[in-house]
XYZ file of N, CA and C in Angstrom:
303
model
N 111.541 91.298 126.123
C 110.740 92.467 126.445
C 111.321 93.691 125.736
N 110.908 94.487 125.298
C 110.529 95.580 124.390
C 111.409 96.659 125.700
N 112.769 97.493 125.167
C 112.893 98.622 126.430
C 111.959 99.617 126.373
N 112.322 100.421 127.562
C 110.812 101.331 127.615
C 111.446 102.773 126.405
N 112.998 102.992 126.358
C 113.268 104.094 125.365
C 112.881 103.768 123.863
N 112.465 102.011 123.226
C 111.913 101.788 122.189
C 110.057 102.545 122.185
N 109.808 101.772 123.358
C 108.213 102.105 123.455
C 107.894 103.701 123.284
N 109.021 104.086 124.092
C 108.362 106.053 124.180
C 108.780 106.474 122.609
N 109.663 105.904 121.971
C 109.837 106.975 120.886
C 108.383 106.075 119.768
N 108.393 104.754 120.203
C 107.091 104.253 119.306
C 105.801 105.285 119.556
N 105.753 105.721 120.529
C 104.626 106.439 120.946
C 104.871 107.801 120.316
N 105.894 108.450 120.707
C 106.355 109.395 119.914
C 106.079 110.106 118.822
N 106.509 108.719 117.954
C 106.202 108.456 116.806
C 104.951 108.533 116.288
N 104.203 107.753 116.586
C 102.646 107.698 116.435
C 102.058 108.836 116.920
N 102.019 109.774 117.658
C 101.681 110.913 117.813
C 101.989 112.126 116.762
N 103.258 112.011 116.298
C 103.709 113.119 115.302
C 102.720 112.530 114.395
N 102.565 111.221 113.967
C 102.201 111.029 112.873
C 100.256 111.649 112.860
N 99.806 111.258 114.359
C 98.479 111.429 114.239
C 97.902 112.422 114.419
N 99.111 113.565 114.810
C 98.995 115.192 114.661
C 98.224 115.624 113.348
N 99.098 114.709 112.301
C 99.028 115.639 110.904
C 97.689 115.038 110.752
N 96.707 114.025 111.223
C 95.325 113.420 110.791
C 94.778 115.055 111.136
N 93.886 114.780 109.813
C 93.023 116.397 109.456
C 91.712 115.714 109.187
N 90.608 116.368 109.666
C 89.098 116.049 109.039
C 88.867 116.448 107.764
N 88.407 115.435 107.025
C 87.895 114.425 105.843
C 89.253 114.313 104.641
N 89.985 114.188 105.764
C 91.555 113.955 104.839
C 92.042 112.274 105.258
N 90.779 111.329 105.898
C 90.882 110.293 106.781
C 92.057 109.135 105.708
N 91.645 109.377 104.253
C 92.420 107.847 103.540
C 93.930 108.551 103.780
N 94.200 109.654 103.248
C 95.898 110.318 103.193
C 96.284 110.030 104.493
N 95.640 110.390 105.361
C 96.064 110.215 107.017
C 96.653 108.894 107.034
N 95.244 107.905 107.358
C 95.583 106.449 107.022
C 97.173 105.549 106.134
N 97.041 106.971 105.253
C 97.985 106.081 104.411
C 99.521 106.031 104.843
N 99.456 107.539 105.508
C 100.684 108.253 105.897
C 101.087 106.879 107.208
N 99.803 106.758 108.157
C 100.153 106.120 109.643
C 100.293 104.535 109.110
N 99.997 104.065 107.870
C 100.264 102.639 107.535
C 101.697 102.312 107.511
N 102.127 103.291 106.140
C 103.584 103.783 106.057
C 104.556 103.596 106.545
N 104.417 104.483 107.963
C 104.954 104.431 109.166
C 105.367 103.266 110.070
N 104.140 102.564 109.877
C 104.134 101.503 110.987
C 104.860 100.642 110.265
N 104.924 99.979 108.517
C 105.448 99.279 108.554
C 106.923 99.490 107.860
N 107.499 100.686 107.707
C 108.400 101.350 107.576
C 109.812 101.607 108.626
N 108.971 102.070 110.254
C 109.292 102.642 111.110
C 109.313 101.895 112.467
N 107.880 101.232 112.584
C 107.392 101.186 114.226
C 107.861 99.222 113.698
N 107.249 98.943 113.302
C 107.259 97.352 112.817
C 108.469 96.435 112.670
N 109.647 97.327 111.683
C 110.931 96.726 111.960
C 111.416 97.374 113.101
N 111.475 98.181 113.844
C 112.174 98.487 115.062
C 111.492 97.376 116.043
N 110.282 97.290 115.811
C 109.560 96.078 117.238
C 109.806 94.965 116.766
N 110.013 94.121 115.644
C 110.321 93.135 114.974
C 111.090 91.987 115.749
N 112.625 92.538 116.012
C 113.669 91.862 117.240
C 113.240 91.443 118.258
N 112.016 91.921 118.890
C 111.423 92.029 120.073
C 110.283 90.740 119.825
N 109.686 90.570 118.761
C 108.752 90.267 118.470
C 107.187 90.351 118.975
N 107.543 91.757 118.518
C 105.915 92.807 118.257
C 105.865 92.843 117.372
N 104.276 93.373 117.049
C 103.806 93.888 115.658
C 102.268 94.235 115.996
N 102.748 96.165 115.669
C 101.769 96.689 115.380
C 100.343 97.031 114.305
N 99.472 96.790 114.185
C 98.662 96.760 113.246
C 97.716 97.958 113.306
N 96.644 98.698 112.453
C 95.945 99.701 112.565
C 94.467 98.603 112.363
N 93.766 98.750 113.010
C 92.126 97.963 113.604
C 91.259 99.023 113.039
N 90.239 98.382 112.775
C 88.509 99.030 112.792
C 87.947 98.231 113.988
N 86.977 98.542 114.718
C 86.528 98.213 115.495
C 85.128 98.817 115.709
N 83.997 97.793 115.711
C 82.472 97.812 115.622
C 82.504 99.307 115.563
N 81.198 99.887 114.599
C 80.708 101.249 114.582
C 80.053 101.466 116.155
N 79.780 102.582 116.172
C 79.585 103.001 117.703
C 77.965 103.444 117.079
N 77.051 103.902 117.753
C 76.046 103.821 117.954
C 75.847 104.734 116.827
N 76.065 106.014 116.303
C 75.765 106.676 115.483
C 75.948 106.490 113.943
N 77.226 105.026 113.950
C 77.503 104.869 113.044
C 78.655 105.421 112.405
N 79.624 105.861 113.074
C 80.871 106.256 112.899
C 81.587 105.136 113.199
N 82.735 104.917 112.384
C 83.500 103.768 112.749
C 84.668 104.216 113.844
N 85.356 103.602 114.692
C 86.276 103.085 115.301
C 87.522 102.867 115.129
N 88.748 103.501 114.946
C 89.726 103.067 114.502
C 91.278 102.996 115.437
N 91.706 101.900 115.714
C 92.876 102.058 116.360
C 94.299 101.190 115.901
N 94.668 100.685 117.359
C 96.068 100.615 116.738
C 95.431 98.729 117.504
N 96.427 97.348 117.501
C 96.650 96.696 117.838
C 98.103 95.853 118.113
N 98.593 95.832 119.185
C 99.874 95.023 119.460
C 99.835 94.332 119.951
N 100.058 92.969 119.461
C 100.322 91.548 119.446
C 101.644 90.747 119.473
N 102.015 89.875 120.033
C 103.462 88.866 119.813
C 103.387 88.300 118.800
N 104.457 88.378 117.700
C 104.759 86.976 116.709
C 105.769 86.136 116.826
N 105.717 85.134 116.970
C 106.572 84.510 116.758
C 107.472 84.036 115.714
N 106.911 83.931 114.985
C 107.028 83.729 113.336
C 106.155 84.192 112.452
N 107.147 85.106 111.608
C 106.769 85.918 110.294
C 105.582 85.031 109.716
N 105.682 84.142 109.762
C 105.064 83.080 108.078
C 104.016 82.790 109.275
N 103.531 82.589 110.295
C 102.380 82.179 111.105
C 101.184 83.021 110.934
N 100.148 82.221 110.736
C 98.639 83.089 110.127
C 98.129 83.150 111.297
N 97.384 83.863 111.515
C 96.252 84.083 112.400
C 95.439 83.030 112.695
N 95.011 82.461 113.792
C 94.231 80.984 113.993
C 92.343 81.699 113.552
N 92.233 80.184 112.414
C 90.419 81.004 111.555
C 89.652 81.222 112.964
N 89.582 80.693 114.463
C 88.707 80.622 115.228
C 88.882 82.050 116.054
N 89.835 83.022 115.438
C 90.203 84.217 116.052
C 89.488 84.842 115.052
N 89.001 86.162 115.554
C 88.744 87.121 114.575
C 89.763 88.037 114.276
N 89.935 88.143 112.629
C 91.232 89.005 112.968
C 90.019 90.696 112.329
N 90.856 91.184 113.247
C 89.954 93.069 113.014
C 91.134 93.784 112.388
N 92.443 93.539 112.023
C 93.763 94.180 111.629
C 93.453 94.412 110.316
N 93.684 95.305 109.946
C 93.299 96.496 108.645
C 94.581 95.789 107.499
N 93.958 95.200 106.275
C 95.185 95.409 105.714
C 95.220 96.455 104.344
N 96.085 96.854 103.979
C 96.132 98.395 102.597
C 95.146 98.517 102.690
N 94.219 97.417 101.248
C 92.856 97.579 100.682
C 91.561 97.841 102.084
N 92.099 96.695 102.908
C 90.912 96.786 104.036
C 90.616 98.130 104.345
N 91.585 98.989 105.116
C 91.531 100.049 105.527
C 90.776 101.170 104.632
N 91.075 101.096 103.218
C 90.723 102.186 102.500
C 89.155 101.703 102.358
N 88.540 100.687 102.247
C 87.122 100.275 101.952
C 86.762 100.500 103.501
N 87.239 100.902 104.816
C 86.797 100.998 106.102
C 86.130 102.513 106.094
N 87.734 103.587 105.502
C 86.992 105.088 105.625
C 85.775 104.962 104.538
N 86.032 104.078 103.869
C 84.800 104.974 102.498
C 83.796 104.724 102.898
N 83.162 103.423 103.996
C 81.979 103.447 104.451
C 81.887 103.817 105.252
């Protein structure tokens, strides 16, 4: 289990970072909070075996997309995602083809 002084500064963290998100500055933002996560938040949760990911998630009625965070257990680095799961986890390229539409 993950201590709770890892979790608050993960949160922390992710807040400073989602301060600096500015309107229609969405890919730099993005790029900055990717960065981060696998820079910062990812090897610190790693030991623990977490791993944070940044999600799109279905457009909402107007047609604005959805964007968050996802935390999941790994067990092993080299383990893929099972095909009968959907995976919604953003990767580089994904993310940047998410804001542009």
């Amino acid at each position: 289990s993950v201590p709770p002084t890892i979790w608050y500064r993960l949160v922390a963290g992710l807040n400073a970072q989602l301060r600096l998100v500015r309107r229609g500055h969405l890919r730099t933002s993005f790029c900055l909070i990717m960065n981060w996560l696998e820079t910062h938040a990812n090897p610190t949760l790693s030991p623990y075996g977490v791993h944070v990911d940044l999600a799109c998630f279905q457009p909402i009625a107007c047609g604005y997309r959805q964007f968050g965070l996802t935390v999941h257990s790994v067990e092993d680095e080299s383990t893929q995602p099972s095909v009968e799961e959907p995976n919604v986890t953003l990767t580089n390229n994904d993310w940047r083809k998410a804001v542009d539409d």
